[in-house]
Amino acid sequence: MTVTVGIDQMGFYTPHLYLDMTALAQARGDDPAKYHVGIGQDKQAVIPPTQDVVTMAANAAAQILTPADQKTIKMVLFGTESGVDNSKATAVYLAHLLDLPADTRAIEIKQACYGATAGLQFAADYVRSHPTAKVLVIGADIARYGLRTAGEVTQGGGAVAMLVTANPRILALDPVSSYHTADVMDFWRPLGRSEALVDGKYSTNVYLDFFRTVWTDYQAQTHRTIADFAAFAFHIPFTKMGRKALRQILPEATPDQQTALTAAFEASQLDNRNVGNLYTGSLYLSLLSLLRHGNLQPGDRIGCYSYGSGAEGEFYSGRLQPDYRAGFNDAAVTALLAKRRAVSVAEYEELFQQQLDLTGTDVQLPVGTDPAPYYLAGRQHQQRQYRHRSEA
Ligand code: COA
């Protein structure tokens, strides 16, 4: 008998600071409508130096893991393009912070914004052959393009943690998916740089081309059409990108279905609009936003489009499960977003420069101002010092 496998739980974390896009537009001499409407972003997470991808992942994962889950996790797959070491995996730090058992595999996966999707699919394959196992999949990143660059409005950061199990509560993955790879220089970050290099318009075109390719291939493999879908979730480093992808396929739907799919898209981009770019986590925050704000029914089929520059694209789908709302803490996500503090453009610029540099010198960070349970206290002897509030 085939085992039903998929996403059982989702947790989300983004730091306690944000920058309003009207303030950024005004500071850069741009029309705020370009940022809010043209790009489709209202707020952007600002990452204090006391948070990196490891602490953000721990803050997301700790929300969903019960002591029983912790004992049965067999693998941690950490998708990120903001790794903190050229050799050691972020997943190993995370497994330690979460007190996971020693008989756990913990590895990092890198392919730009696609890493978490690779993790999800590898996790699903593993659970299909080991149905009692649970796999923790992370998508965590800090999107940095640089001050006063064209990409500045598409920055942000945060982490999504997903528990992949048999008989999942949220989304049962369909076994078929479609993927596509080509060697493309649309976005990359050479060793030694903390900011990405990007040709944003070219990247958007490649993203749209890949979507067309995998969507066509998925339909050929499954004989499904757009009529089989209640909603789509897209990789949205900025929300306009997903809107353009949806527009490509909407003409395939009836007028009523176009209305429903557009409404679902609006729901799927609400939270991303207020957090900004999560790179690997962007698709999964969008999925969570759809679950939180969308008008969905158990049994609905949701299509997910993942894209990582460089480039890899994948389209897969899943069926919403009867008790899907039990798989995430809606109120906690609302509270996390509502409790954030707006920073001025000057404070954002200062914090942007304060992220741990590449020199390796010892540093103690101002930990008292960060309310997160897990935080980065500094660096000693070239080693990051991770802490939990309970140790302070
Ligand atoms: N009111 C409303 N909309 C406006 C506007 C205004 N006053 N001014 C401009 N716009 C619209 C433009 O028409 C355009 O819309 P379109 O894309 O639908 O045509 C959009 O705003 C962006 O304007 P544009 O002039 O193209 O902006 P830009 O040159 O600053 O570049 C990006 C925008 C997104 C390309 C740039 O921010 C970037 O490179 N970001 C990084 C992209 C990325 O992350 N790529 C990899 C991810 S996979």
Tab-separated table of C-alpha atoms and ligand atoms in Angstrom:
chain	number	residue	atom	x	y	z
A	1	MET	CA	0.000	0.000	0.000
A	2	THR	CA	1.313	3.494	-0.851
A	3	VAL	CA	2.076	5.631	2.186
A	4	THR	CA	0.628	9.162	2.229
A	5	VAL	CA	3.491	11.546	2.935
A	6	GLY	CA	3.768	15.310	3.206
A	7	ILE	CA	3.897	18.393	5.392
A	8	ASP	CA	2.599	17.677	8.876
A	9	GLN	CA	3.478	20.950	10.592
A	10	MET	CA	4.826	24.383	9.705
A	11	GLY	CA	6.501	26.992	11.913
A	12	PHE	CA	7.631	30.473	10.924
A	13	TYR	CA	10.000	33.015	12.396
A	14	THR	CA	11.116	36.469	11.357
A	15	PRO	CA	12.944	38.979	13.574
A	16	HIS	CA	11.283	41.692	15.662
A	17	LEU	CA	12.243	44.603	13.375
A	18	TYR	CA	10.928	45.805	10.035
A	19	LEU	CA	11.338	48.675	7.599
A	20	ASP	CA	8.310	50.307	6.012
A	21	MET	CA	8.574	50.464	2.217
A	22	THR	CA	7.086	53.983	2.065
A	23	ALA	CA	9.971	55.205	4.256
A	24	LEU	CA	12.534	53.411	2.080
A	25	ALA	CA	11.006	54.762	-1.147
A	26	GLN	CA	11.046	58.309	0.205
A	27	ALA	CA	14.664	57.968	1.368
A	28	ARG	CA	15.707	56.701	-2.068
A	29	GLY	CA	13.746	59.363	-3.972
A	30	ASP	CA	11.324	56.848	-5.476
A	31	ASP	CA	7.526	56.914	-5.757
A	32	PRO	CA	6.171	54.702	-2.897
A	33	ALA	CA	3.639	53.257	-5.387
A	34	LYS	CA	6.537	51.654	-7.261
A	35	TYR	CA	7.438	49.631	-4.130
A	36	HIS	CA	3.888	48.873	-2.931
A	37	VAL	CA	2.261	48.261	-6.345
A	38	GLY	CA	5.039	47.866	-8.941
A	39	ILE	CA	7.171	45.508	-6.814
A	40	GLY	CA	4.389	44.511	-4.411
A	41	GLN	CA	6.083	44.910	-1.029
A	42	ASP	CA	4.804	46.822	2.042
A	43	LYS	CA	7.324	45.927	4.769
A	44	GLN	CA	10.713	44.273	4.894
A	45	ALA	CA	12.183	42.281	7.778
A	46	VAL	CA	15.327	43.869	9.203
A	47	ILE	CA	17.749	41.324	10.600
A	48	PRO	CA	19.622	42.331	13.768
A	49	PRO	CA	23.224	41.070	14.095
A	50	THR	CA	22.012	38.701	16.860
A	51	GLN	CA	20.066	36.610	14.296
A	52	ASP	CA	21.430	34.404	11.528
A	53	VAL	CA	19.917	31.482	9.629
A	54	VAL	CA	20.700	29.028	12.435
A	55	THR	CA	18.961	31.054	15.151
A	56	MET	CA	16.012	31.929	12.898
A	57	ALA	CA	15.591	28.239	11.997
A	58	ALA	CA	15.747	27.267	15.676
A	59	ASN	CA	13.153	29.939	16.521
A	60	ALA	CA	10.860	28.565	13.774
A	61	ALA	CA	11.384	24.866	14.518
A	62	ALA	CA	11.017	25.186	18.299
A	63	GLN	CA	7.409	26.311	17.752
A	64	ILE	CA	6.374	23.014	16.178
A	65	LEU	CA	8.470	20.298	17.815
A	66	THR	CA	7.030	18.339	20.717
A	67	PRO	CA	9.377	16.249	22.907
A	68	ALA	CA	7.971	13.162	21.116
A	69	ASP	CA	8.762	14.663	17.688
A	70	GLN	CA	12.284	15.477	18.808
A	71	LYS	CA	12.916	11.809	19.605
A	72	THR	CA	11.683	10.546	16.227
A	73	ILE	CA	13.420	13.009	13.922
A	74	LYS	CA	15.748	11.043	11.705
A	75	MET	CA	16.995	13.805	9.461
A	76	VAL	CA	17.426	17.583	9.330
A	77	LEU	CA	17.611	19.035	5.809
A	78	PHE	CA	18.517	22.720	5.963
A	79	GLY	CA	17.926	24.654	2.746
A	80	THR	CA	19.790	27.960	2.719
A	81	GLU	CA	22.007	30.168	0.604
A	82	SER	CA	23.082	32.171	3.664
A	83	GLY	CA	25.211	29.454	5.298
A	84	VAL	CA	27.552	30.509	8.108
A	85	ASP	CA	30.485	28.236	7.290
A	86	ASN	CA	32.046	26.890	4.095
A	87	SER	CA	32.362	23.432	5.635
A	88	LYS	CA	30.118	22.797	8.618
A	89	ALA	CA	26.384	22.467	7.960
A	90	THR	CA	23.914	24.838	9.599
A	91	ALA	CA	21.819	21.708	10.253
A	92	VAL	CA	24.399	20.424	12.757
A	93	TYR	CA	24.226	23.609	14.834
A	94	LEU	CA	20.444	23.436	14.608
A	95	ALA	CA	20.249	19.776	15.691
A	96	HIS	CA	22.342	20.694	18.740
A	97	LEU	CA	20.253	23.764	19.636
A	98	LEU	CA	17.042	21.716	19.362
A	99	ASP	CA	18.520	18.861	21.378
A	100	LEU	CA	17.790	16.297	18.656
A	101	PRO	CA	18.947	12.705	19.131
A	102	ALA	CA	22.465	11.792	18.014
A	103	ASP	CA	21.169	9.225	15.509
A	104	THR	CA	19.998	12.043	13.216
A	105	ARG	CA	21.423	12.951	9.819
A	106	ALA	CA	21.948	16.720	9.598
A	107	ILE	CA	22.971	18.337	6.323
A	108	GLU	CA	22.688	21.617	4.440
A	109	ILE	CA	21.341	21.918	0.897
A	110	LYS	CA	22.293	24.785	-1.399
A	111	GLN	CA	20.775	25.771	-4.739
A	112	ALA	CA	19.778	29.401	-4.298
A	113	CYS	CA	16.094	29.707	-3.336
A	114	TYR	CA	15.366	26.087	-4.321
A	115	GLY	CA	17.165	24.327	-1.392
A	116	ALA	CA	14.122	23.847	0.845
A	117	THR	CA	12.139	22.251	-1.996
A	118	ALA	CA	14.971	19.779	-2.620
A	119	GLY	CA	14.868	19.099	1.134
A	120	LEU	CA	11.104	18.592	1.084
A	121	GLN	CA	11.242	16.128	-1.811
A	122	PHE	CA	14.208	14.194	-0.350
A	123	ALA	CA	12.402	14.093	2.990
A	124	ALA	CA	9.201	12.801	1.370
A	125	ASP	CA	11.138	10.051	-0.455
A	126	TYR	CA	12.814	9.052	2.817
A	127	VAL	CA	9.539	8.888	4.745
A	128	ARG	CA	7.896	6.836	1.959
A	129	SER	CA	10.467	4.111	2.634
A	130	HIS	CA	10.681	4.743	6.441
A	131	PRO	CA	7.061	5.579	7.387
A	132	THR	CA	7.660	5.993	11.126
A	133	ALA	CA	10.446	8.535	10.606
A	134	LYS	CA	10.034	12.319	10.793
A	135	VAL	CA	12.228	14.742	8.860
A	136	LEU	CA	12.742	18.393	9.757
A	137	VAL	CA	13.058	20.571	6.645
A	138	ILE	CA	14.172	24.191	6.905
A	139	GLY	CA	14.122	27.108	4.484
A	140	ALA	CA	15.980	30.015	6.121
A	141	ASP	CA	17.763	32.993	4.596
A	142	ILE	CA	18.758	36.612	4.858
A	143	ALA	CA	18.189	38.348	1.512
A	144	ARG	CA	20.875	41.000	1.061
A	145	TYR	CA	21.378	42.990	-2.122
A	146	GLY	CA	23.030	46.075	-0.634
A	147	LEU	CA	22.125	49.637	0.330
A	148	ARG	CA	20.926	51.816	-2.560
A	149	THR	CA	20.871	48.932	-5.067
A	150	ALA	CA	17.922	48.088	-7.347
A	151	GLY	CA	17.425	44.909	-5.325
A	152	GLU	CA	17.246	46.735	-1.969
A	153	VAL	CA	13.434	46.776	-2.045
A	154	THR	CA	13.441	42.963	-2.406
A	155	GLN	CA	15.399	42.200	0.796
A	156	GLY	CA	14.077	40.566	3.982
A	157	GLY	CA	14.672	37.412	5.972
A	158	GLY	CA	13.246	34.656	8.109
A	159	ALA	CA	12.806	30.913	8.431
A	160	VAL	CA	10.133	28.323	7.754
A	161	ALA	CA	10.385	24.945	9.495
A	162	MET	CA	8.401	21.957	8.221
A	163	LEU	CA	7.964	18.530	9.696
A	164	VAL	CA	7.599	15.887	6.985
A	165	THR	CA	5.825	12.693	8.066
A	166	ALA	CA	3.518	9.903	6.962
A	167	ASN	CA	-0.212	10.717	7.273
A	168	PRO	CA	0.530	14.457	7.459
A	169	ARG	CA	-1.868	16.979	8.963
A	170	ILE	CA	-1.424	19.787	6.393
A	171	LEU	CA	-0.570	18.714	2.841
A	172	ALA	CA	-0.270	15.206	1.342
A	173	LEU	CA	2.203	15.467	-1.521
A	174	ASP	CA	1.295	14.005	-4.902
A	175	PRO	CA	4.127	11.675	-5.906
A	176	VAL	CA	4.638	13.282	-9.334
A	177	SER	CA	6.567	16.505	-9.743
A	178	SER	CA	8.287	18.233	-12.627
A	179	TYR	CA	11.720	19.867	-12.471
A	180	HIS	CA	14.107	21.650	-14.782
A	181	THR	CA	17.765	22.756	-14.549
A	182	ALA	CA	19.860	25.049	-16.746
A	183	ASP	CA	23.171	26.849	-16.133
A	184	VAL	CA	21.997	30.485	-16.008
A	185	MET	CA	23.740	33.541	-14.483
A	186	ASP	CA	20.709	35.470	-13.248
A	187	PHE	CA	21.640	35.725	-9.573
A	188	TRP	CA	24.708	34.513	-7.691
A	189	ARG	CA	26.940	35.352	-4.733
A	190	PRO	CA	30.674	34.726	-5.252
A	191	LEU	CA	32.671	33.422	-2.255
A	192	GLY	CA	33.612	36.245	0.114
A	193	ARG	CA	30.627	38.434	-0.733
A	194	SER	CA	27.723	38.937	1.666
A	195	GLU	CA	25.533	40.628	-0.969
A	196	ALA	CA	24.093	38.924	-4.032
A	197	LEU	CA	24.793	39.910	-7.641
A	198	VAL	CA	21.653	39.887	-9.730
A	199	ASP	CA	20.206	40.771	-13.092
A	200	GLY	CA	16.690	41.153	-11.711
A	201	LYS	CA	14.791	41.534	-14.960
A	202	TYR	CA	16.594	38.624	-16.621
A	203	SER	CA	15.974	36.563	-13.474
A	204	THR	CA	12.254	37.306	-13.596
A	205	ASN	CA	12.144	36.200	-17.240
A	206	VAL	CA	13.997	32.943	-16.495
A	207	TYR	CA	11.653	32.311	-13.549
A	208	LEU	CA	8.633	32.765	-15.825
A	209	ASP	CA	10.132	30.597	-18.605
A	210	PHE	CA	10.937	27.803	-16.141
A	211	PHE	CA	7.411	28.006	-14.734
A	212	ARG	CA	5.941	27.559	-18.183
A	213	THR	CA	8.266	24.588	-18.804
A	214	VAL	CA	7.541	22.694	-15.569
A	215	TRP	CA	3.822	23.473	-15.619
A	216	THR	CA	3.551	22.077	-19.146
A	217	ASP	CA	5.582	19.004	-18.237
A	218	TYR	CA	3.550	18.430	-15.037
A	219	GLN	CA	0.306	18.485	-17.028
A	220	ALA	CA	1.731	16.047	-19.588
A	221	GLN	CA	2.823	13.662	-16.812
A	222	THR	CA	-0.410	13.805	-14.780
A	223	HIS	CA	-3.083	14.689	-17.376
A	224	ARG	CA	-4.308	17.305	-14.882
A	225	THR	CA	-5.297	20.792	-15.973
A	226	ILE	CA	-5.700	24.100	-14.198
A	227	ALA	CA	-9.279	23.006	-13.380
A	228	ASP	CA	-7.814	20.486	-10.914
A	229	PHE	CA	-6.316	23.241	-8.739
A	230	ALA	CA	-7.923	25.330	-5.995
A	231	ALA	CA	-4.832	27.490	-5.530
A	232	PHE	CA	-1.177	27.996	-6.413
A	233	ALA	CA	1.672	29.057	-4.170
A	234	PHE	CA	4.706	30.597	-5.831
A	235	HIS	CA	8.261	31.401	-4.899
A	236	ILE	CA	7.854	35.134	-4.294
A	237	PRO	CA	11.055	37.037	-3.503
A	238	PHE	CA	8.787	40.012	-4.247
A	239	THR	CA	5.086	39.485	-4.705
A	240	LYS	CA	4.852	40.907	-8.230
A	241	MET	CA	6.885	37.940	-9.455
A	242	GLY	CA	4.235	35.399	-8.403
A	243	ARG	CA	1.489	37.617	-9.801
A	244	LYS	CA	3.232	37.527	-13.202
A	245	ALA	CA	3.558	33.727	-13.024
A	246	LEU	CA	-0.128	33.285	-12.247
A	247	ARG	CA	-1.099	35.632	-15.095
A	248	GLN	CA	0.748	33.333	-17.510
A	249	ILE	CA	-1.633	30.434	-16.878
A	250	LEU	CA	-4.881	32.160	-15.851
A	251	PRO	CA	-6.240	32.209	-19.442
A	252	GLU	CA	-6.370	28.377	-19.208
A	253	ALA	CA	-9.096	28.689	-16.512
A	254	THR	CA	-12.812	29.496	-16.765
A	255	PRO	CA	-13.830	33.040	-15.668
A	256	ASP	CA	-15.162	31.755	-12.310
A	257	GLN	CA	-12.024	29.807	-11.673
A	258	GLN	CA	-9.882	32.785	-12.629
A	259	THR	CA	-11.655	34.764	-9.907
A	260	ALA	CA	-11.091	32.012	-7.331
A	261	LEU	CA	-7.425	31.511	-8.254
A	262	THR	CA	-6.777	35.248	-8.130
A	263	ALA	CA	-8.393	35.462	-4.672
A	264	ALA	CA	-6.216	32.538	-3.538
A	265	PHE	CA	-3.141	34.320	-4.866
A	266	GLU	CA	-4.033	37.453	-2.891
A	267	ALA	CA	-4.191	35.311	0.252
A	268	SER	CA	-0.870	33.621	-0.574
A	269	GLN	CA	1.061	36.879	-0.844
A	270	LEU	CA	-0.278	38.722	2.225
A	271	ASP	CA	2.393	37.617	4.691
A	272	ASN	CA	5.276	37.810	2.163
A	273	ARG	CA	4.226	41.409	1.441
A	274	ASN	CA	4.912	42.213	5.100
A	275	VAL	CA	8.111	40.228	5.557
A	276	GLY	CA	9.923	40.552	2.230
A	277	ASN	CA	12.271	38.050	0.695
A	278	LEU	CA	13.149	34.799	2.468
A	279	TYR	CA	14.918	33.197	-0.515
A	280	THR	CA	14.495	29.441	0.319
A	281	GLY	CA	11.601	30.161	2.661
A	282	SER	CA	9.657	32.408	0.257
A	283	LEU	CA	7.515	29.679	-1.320
A	284	TYR	CA	6.824	28.156	2.095
A	285	LEU	CA	5.839	31.454	3.722
A	286	SER	CA	3.532	31.928	0.738
A	287	LEU	CA	2.028	28.472	1.297
A	288	LEU	CA	1.553	29.292	4.985
A	289	SER	CA	-0.008	32.644	4.062
A	290	LEU	CA	-2.421	30.819	1.730
A	291	LEU	CA	-3.356	28.381	4.514
A	292	ARG	CA	-3.835	31.249	6.976
A	293	HIS	CA	-5.792	33.663	4.801
A	294	GLY	CA	-7.223	31.593	1.928
A	295	ASN	CA	-10.736	30.247	1.496
A	296	LEU	CA	-9.701	26.603	1.207
A	297	GLN	CA	-11.439	23.282	1.749
A	298	PRO	CA	-9.960	19.934	2.790
A	299	GLY	CA	-9.235	17.901	-0.337
A	300	ASP	CA	-8.298	20.985	-2.368
A	301	ARG	CA	-5.290	20.494	-4.623
A	302	ILE	CA	-2.596	23.170	-4.274
A	303	GLY	CA	0.158	23.630	-6.858
A	304	CYS	CA	3.573	24.874	-5.700
A	305	TYR	CA	6.181	26.482	-7.941
A	306	SER	CA	9.707	26.607	-6.583
A	307	TYR	CA	12.548	28.464	-8.292
A	308	GLY	CA	16.211	28.898	-7.405
A	309	SER	CA	18.346	31.143	-9.573
A	310	GLY	CA	21.252	29.595	-11.325
A	311	ALA	CA	18.813	27.861	-12.064
A	312	GLU	CA	16.426	25.139	-10.929
A	313	GLY	CA	12.628	25.164	-11.156
A	314	GLU	CA	10.122	22.621	-9.842
A	315	PHE	CA	6.350	22.321	-9.877
A	316	TYR	CA	4.665	19.882	-7.507
A	317	SER	CA	1.277	19.544	-5.903
A	318	GLY	CA	-0.493	18.269	-2.815
A	319	ARG	CA	-3.935	17.717	-1.324
A	320	LEU	CA	-5.078	19.699	1.680
A	321	GLN	CA	-5.820	17.425	4.643
A	322	PRO	CA	-9.001	17.499	6.801
A	323	ASP	CA	-7.304	18.898	9.916
A	324	TYR	CA	-4.840	21.189	8.131
A	325	ARG	CA	-5.399	24.144	10.480
A	326	ALA	CA	-4.030	22.041	13.352
A	327	GLY	CA	-0.645	21.882	11.605
A	328	PHE	CA	0.310	25.518	12.230
A	329	ASN	CA	-0.279	28.135	14.899
A	330	ASP	CA	-2.201	30.873	13.125
A	331	ALA	CA	-2.462	33.125	16.194
A	332	ALA	CA	1.271	32.838	16.910
A	333	VAL	CA	2.183	33.974	13.372
A	334	THR	CA	-0.252	36.894	13.622
A	335	ALA	CA	1.226	37.893	16.993
A	336	LEU	CA	4.830	37.557	15.745
A	337	LEU	CA	4.117	39.925	12.855
A	338	ALA	CA	2.053	42.350	14.937
A	339	LYS	CA	4.655	42.695	17.697
A	340	ARG	CA	7.438	43.868	15.386
A	341	ARG	CA	8.905	47.347	15.727
A	342	ALA	CA	9.371	49.678	12.766
A	343	VAL	CA	12.921	51.014	12.357
A	344	SER	CA	13.899	54.234	10.599
A	345	VAL	CA	15.906	54.078	7.372
A	346	ALA	CA	18.964	55.296	9.341
A	347	GLU	CA	18.584	52.471	11.898
A	348	TYR	CA	18.099	49.908	9.111
A	349	GLU	CA	21.264	51.116	7.375
A	350	GLU	CA	23.216	50.851	10.626
A	351	LEU	CA	21.901	47.327	11.327
A	352	PHE	CA	22.630	46.294	7.741
A	353	GLN	CA	26.338	47.056	8.339
A	354	GLN	CA	26.412	45.305	11.708
A	355	GLN	CA	25.949	41.721	10.519
A	356	LEU	CA	28.839	39.495	11.533
A	357	ASP	CA	31.644	40.306	9.079
A	358	LEU	CA	33.994	37.889	7.347
A	359	THR	CA	37.145	38.921	9.280
A	360	GLY	CA	36.754	36.296	11.999
A	361	THR	CA	37.631	38.681	14.837
A	362	ASP	CA	36.144	38.081	18.296
A	363	VAL	CA	32.980	40.073	18.948
A	364	GLN	CA	30.256	40.264	21.582
A	365	LEU	CA	26.851	41.289	20.211
A	366	PRO	CA	24.233	43.491	21.948
A	367	VAL	CA	21.978	40.579	22.897
A	368	GLY	CA	19.773	42.460	25.383
A	369	THR	CA	17.664	44.072	22.667
A	370	ASP	CA	16.682	40.849	20.839
A	371	PRO	CA	13.564	39.170	22.322
A	372	ALA	CA	13.973	35.909	20.328
A	373	PRO	CA	14.354	32.650	22.278
A	374	TYR	CA	17.453	31.648	20.253
A	375	TYR	CA	20.075	34.260	19.404
A	376	LEU	CA	23.680	34.733	18.386
A	377	ALA	CA	25.758	36.133	21.252
A	378	GLY	CA	28.911	36.771	19.242
A	379	ARG	CA	32.020	35.056	17.922
A	380	GLN	CA	35.008	33.695	19.812
A	381	HIS	CA	38.028	31.929	18.313
A	382	GLN	CA	36.286	31.923	14.907
A	383	GLN	CA	33.241	30.128	16.391
A	384	ARG	CA	29.699	31.482	16.495
A	385	GLN	CA	28.268	31.531	20.014
A	386	TYR	CA	24.646	30.389	19.931
A	387	ARG	CA	22.476	30.825	23.000
A	388	HIS	CA	18.936	30.274	24.295
A	389	ARG	CA	17.252	32.833	26.577
A	390	SER	CA	17.092	30.227	29.368
A	391	GLU	CA	20.929	30.345	29.546
A	392	ALA	CA	21.124	34.148	29.835
B	1	COA	N1	3.716	53.075	-9.626
B	1	COA	C1	3.375	51.793	-9.867
B	1	COA	N2	4.220	50.902	-10.473
B	1	COA	C2	5.444	51.350	-10.829
B	1	COA	C3	5.847	52.676	-10.603
B	1	COA	C4	4.921	53.566	-9.968
B	1	COA	N3	5.241	54.840	-9.712
B	1	COA	N4	7.107	52.823	-11.062
B	1	COA	C5	7.485	51.622	-11.576
B	1	COA	N5	6.485	50.732	-11.431
B	1	COA	C6	6.463	49.318	-11.807
B	1	COA	C7	7.115	49.046	-13.141
B	1	COA	O1	6.212	49.251	-14.206
B	1	COA	C8	7.524	47.600	-12.970
B	1	COA	O2	6.400	46.770	-13.131
B	1	COA	P1	6.477	45.495	-14.131
B	1	COA	O3	7.590	44.614	-13.643
B	1	COA	O4	5.146	44.869	-14.000
B	1	COA	O5	6.766	46.049	-15.483
B	1	COA	C9	7.912	47.516	-11.490
B	1	COA	O6	7.281	48.633	-10.871
B	1	COA	C10	9.404	47.599	-11.232
B	1	COA	O7	9.887	48.741	-11.868
B	1	COA	P2	11.307	48.727	-12.551
B	1	COA	O8	11.563	50.050	-13.149
B	1	COA	O9	11.413	47.527	-13.444
B	1	COA	O10	12.204	48.528	-11.241
B	1	COA	P3	13.746	48.324	-11.066
B	1	COA	O11	14.519	48.638	-12.285
B	1	COA	O12	14.065	49.056	-9.819
B	1	COA	O13	13.906	46.739	-10.805
B	1	COA	C11	13.630	44.595	-9.763
B	1	COA	C12	12.990	45.966	-10.051
B	1	COA	C13	12.576	43.719	-9.097
B	1	COA	C14	14.068	43.937	-11.058
B	1	COA	C15	14.830	44.806	-8.786
B	1	COA	O14	14.339	45.244	-7.561
B	1	COA	C16	15.653	43.559	-8.576
B	1	COA	O15	16.558	43.261	-9.334
B	1	COA	N6	15.370	42.782	-7.499
B	1	COA	C17	15.995	41.507	-7.265
B	1	COA	C18	15.244	40.476	-8.037
B	1	COA	C19	15.514	39.083	-7.562
B	1	COA	O16	15.473	38.882	-6.386
B	1	COA	N7	15.791	38.141	-8.465
B	1	COA	C20	16.066	36.793	-8.133
B	1	COA	C21	14.938	36.157	-7.486
B	1	COA	S1	14.561	34.575	-7.958
